[in-house]
Short mmCIF file of C-alpha atoms in Angstrom, two decimals:
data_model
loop_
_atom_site.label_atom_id
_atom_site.label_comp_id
_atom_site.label_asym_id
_atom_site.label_seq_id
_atom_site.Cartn_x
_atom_site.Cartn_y
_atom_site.Cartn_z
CA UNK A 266 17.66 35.99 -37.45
CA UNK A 267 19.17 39.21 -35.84
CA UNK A 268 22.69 37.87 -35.51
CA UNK A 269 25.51 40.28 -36.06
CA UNK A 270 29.05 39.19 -35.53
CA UNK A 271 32.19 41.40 -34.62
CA UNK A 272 35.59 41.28 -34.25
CA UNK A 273 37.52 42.75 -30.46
CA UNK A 274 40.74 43.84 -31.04
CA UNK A 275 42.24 40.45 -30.12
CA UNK A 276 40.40 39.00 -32.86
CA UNK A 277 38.30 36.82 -31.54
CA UNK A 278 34.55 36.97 -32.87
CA UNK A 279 31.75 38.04 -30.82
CA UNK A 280 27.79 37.55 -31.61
CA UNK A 281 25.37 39.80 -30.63
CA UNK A 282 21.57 38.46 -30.30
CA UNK A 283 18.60 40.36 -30.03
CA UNK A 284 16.38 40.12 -27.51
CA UNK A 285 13.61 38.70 -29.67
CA UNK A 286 15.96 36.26 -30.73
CA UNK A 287 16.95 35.56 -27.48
CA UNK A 288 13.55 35.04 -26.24
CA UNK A 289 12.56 32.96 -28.77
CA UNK A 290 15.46 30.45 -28.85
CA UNK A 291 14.75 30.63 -25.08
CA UNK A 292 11.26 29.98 -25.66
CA UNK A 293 11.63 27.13 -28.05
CA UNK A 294 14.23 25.45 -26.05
CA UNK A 295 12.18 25.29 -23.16
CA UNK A 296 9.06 23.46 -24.98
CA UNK A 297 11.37 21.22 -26.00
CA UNK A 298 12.32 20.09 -22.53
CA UNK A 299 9.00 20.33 -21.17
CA UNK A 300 8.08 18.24 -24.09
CA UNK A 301 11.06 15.56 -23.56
CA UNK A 302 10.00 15.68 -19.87
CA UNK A 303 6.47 15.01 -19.87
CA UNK A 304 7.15 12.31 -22.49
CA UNK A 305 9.75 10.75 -20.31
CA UNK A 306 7.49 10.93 -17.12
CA UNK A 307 4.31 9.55 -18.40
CA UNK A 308 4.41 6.03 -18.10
CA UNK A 309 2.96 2.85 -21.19
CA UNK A 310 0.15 1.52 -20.00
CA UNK A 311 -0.70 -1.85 -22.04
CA UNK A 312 -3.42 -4.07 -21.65
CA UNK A 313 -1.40 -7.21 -21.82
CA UNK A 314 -2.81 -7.71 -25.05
CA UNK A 315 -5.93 -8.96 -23.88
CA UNK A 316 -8.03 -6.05 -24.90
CA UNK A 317 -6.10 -5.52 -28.39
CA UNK A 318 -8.67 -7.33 -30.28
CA UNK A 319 -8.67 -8.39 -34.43
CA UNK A 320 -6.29 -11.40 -34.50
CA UNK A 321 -4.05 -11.34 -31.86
CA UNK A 322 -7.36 -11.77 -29.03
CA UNK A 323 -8.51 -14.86 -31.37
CA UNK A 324 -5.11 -16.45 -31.36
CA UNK A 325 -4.64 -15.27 -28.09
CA UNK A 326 -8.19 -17.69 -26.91
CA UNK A 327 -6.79 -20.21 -29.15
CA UNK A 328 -3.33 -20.88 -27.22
CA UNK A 329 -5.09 -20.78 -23.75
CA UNK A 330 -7.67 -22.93 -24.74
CA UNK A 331 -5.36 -25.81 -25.75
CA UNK A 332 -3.77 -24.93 -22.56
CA UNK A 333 -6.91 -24.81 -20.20
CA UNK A 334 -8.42 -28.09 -21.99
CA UNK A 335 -4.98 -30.31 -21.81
CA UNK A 336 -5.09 -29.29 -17.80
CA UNK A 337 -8.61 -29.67 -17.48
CA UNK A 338 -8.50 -33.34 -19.18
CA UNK A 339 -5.73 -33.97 -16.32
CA UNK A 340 -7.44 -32.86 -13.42
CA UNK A 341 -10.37 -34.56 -14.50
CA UNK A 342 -8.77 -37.47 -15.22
CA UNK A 343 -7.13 -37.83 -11.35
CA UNK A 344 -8.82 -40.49 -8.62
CA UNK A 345 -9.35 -37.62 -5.88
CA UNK A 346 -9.26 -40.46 -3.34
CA UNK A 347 -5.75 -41.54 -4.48
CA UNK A 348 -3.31 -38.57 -3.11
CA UNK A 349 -0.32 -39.20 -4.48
CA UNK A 350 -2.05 -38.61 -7.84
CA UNK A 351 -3.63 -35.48 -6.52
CA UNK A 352 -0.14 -34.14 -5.33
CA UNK A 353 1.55 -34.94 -8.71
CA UNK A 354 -1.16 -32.70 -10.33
CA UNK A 355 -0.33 -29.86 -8.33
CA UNK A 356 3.53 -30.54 -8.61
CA UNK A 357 3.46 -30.68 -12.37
CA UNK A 358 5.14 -27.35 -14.11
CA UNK A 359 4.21 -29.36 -17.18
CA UNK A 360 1.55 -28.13 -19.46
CA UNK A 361 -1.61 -30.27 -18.01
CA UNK A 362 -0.73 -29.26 -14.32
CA UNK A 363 -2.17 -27.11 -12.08
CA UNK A 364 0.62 -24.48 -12.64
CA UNK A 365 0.27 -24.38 -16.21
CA UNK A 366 -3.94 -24.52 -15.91
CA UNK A 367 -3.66 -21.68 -13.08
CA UNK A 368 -1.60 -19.44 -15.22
CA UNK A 369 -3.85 -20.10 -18.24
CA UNK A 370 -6.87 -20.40 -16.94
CA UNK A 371 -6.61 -16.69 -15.42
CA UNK A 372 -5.62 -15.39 -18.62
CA UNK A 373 -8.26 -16.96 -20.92
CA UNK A 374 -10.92 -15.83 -18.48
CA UNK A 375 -9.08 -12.42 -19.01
CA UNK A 376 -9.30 -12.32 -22.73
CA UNK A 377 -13.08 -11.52 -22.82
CA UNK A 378 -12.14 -8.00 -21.92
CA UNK A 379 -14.14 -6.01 -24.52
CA UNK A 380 -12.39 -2.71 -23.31
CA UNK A 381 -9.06 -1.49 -21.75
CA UNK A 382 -10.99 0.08 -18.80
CA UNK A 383 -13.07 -2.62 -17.63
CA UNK A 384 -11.31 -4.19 -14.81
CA UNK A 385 -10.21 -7.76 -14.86
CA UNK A 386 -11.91 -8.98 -11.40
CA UNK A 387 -15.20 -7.34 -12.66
CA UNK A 388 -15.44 -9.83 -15.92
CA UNK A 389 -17.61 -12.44 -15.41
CA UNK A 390 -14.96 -15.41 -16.50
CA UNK A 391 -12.69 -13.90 -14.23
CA UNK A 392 -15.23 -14.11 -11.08
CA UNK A 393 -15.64 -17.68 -11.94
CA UNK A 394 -12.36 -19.15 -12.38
CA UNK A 395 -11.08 -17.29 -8.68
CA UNK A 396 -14.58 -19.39 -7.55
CA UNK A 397 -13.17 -22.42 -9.05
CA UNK A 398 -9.51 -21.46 -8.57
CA UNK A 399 -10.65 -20.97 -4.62
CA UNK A 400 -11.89 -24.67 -4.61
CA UNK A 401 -8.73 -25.85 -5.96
CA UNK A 402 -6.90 -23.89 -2.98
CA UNK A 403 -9.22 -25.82 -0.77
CA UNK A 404 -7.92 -28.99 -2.71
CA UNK A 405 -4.02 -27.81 -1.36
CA UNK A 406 -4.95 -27.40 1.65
CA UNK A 407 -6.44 -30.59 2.66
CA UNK A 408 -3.88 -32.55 0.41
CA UNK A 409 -0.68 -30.95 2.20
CA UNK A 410 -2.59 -32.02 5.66
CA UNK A 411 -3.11 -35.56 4.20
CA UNK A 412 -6.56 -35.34 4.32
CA UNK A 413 -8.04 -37.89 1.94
CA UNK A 414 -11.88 -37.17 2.58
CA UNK A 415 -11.36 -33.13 2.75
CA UNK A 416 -8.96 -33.77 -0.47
CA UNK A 417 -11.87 -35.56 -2.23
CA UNK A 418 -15.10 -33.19 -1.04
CA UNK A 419 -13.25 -29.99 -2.54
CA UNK A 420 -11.73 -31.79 -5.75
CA UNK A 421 -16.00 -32.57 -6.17
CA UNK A 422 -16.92 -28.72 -5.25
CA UNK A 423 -13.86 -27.95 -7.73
CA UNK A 424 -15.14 -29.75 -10.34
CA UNK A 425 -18.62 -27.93 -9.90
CA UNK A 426 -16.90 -24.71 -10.24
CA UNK A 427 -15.08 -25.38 -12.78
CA UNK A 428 -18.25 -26.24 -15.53
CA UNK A 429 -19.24 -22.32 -14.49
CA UNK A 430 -15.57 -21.32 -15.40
CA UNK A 431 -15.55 -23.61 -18.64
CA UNK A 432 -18.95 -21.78 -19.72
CA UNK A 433 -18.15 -18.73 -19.23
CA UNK A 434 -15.14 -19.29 -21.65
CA UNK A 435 -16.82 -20.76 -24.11
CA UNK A 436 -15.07 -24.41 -23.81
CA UNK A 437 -17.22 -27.27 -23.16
CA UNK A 438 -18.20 -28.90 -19.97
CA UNK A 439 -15.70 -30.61 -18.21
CA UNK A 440 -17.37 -34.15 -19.12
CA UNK A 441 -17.43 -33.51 -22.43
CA UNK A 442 -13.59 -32.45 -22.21
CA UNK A 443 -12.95 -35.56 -20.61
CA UNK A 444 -14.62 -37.50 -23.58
CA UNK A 445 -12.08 -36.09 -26.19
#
């Protein structure tokens, strides 16, 4: 360091820097706030834990697979032709209703990510639950319009879709679900 300090004639104490000092505290200053700005400015990108893999992707399976299968057993278990039944499927926020199954299904189909840059919709148990998830729309629809033989064809095209779905996940079919 080329400090060197003096004294005016009032007393008071004066440093004197030299200009490579100067331009290297300037210098070093600046990185830092280019540093503390680009760091600030850059924003996290996580994968939602889906693609983290080891443990956390295997219990990660394991919790939406209890949920898919207890809201698979329920759908399955509903007489299509009996509405009120339908609509207390859909209105359930319970795990085993169509909220809870929605919400889970997505994101099981979603843990098969192998890699952090594969997009979601491009997976192949994401393209089949938004087939089967579709069908279930279809199911919605026709149920809010009170339409009993509608309501029942797409509950049958749903439950076609949703063997697809269940295999792609590695669950068994929906029968077999049923069964347990």
């Amino acid at each position: 360091d080329s400090h060197a300090c003096f004294s005016d004639a009032g007393g008071d104490v004066i440093t004197h820097t030299t200009r490579r000092v100067f331009v290297d505290d300037t210098i070093k200053g600046s990185l830092g706030i280019f540093i503390a700005s680009t760091v600030a400015s850059t924003p996290a990108y996580a994968s939602g834990g889906a693609t983290a893999g080891g443990a956390y992707l295997l219990s990660a399976k394991q919790r939406y697979n209890k949920r898919v299968i207890a809201g698979v057993k329920s759908l399955l278990s509903l007489d299509a032709r009996d509405l009120s039944q339908v609509e207390e499927f859909f209105s359930s926020h319970e795990e085993g209703g169509w909220e809870d199954l929605s919400a889970a299904g997505y994101l099981l189909a979603n843990a098969f990510r192998t890699s952090s840059t594969k997009a979601p919709d491009s997976l192949p148990s994401v393209k089949k639950w938004k087939a089967f998830a579709k069908e279930m729309e279809l199911v919605q629809r026709s149920l809010s319009k009170k339409d009993g033989e509608k309501t029942f064809a797409s509950y049958k095209n749903a439950e076609e879709k949703l063997d697809a779905y269940l295999e792609a996940v590695e669950l068994p079919p929906g029968m077999e679900l049923k069964q347990m």
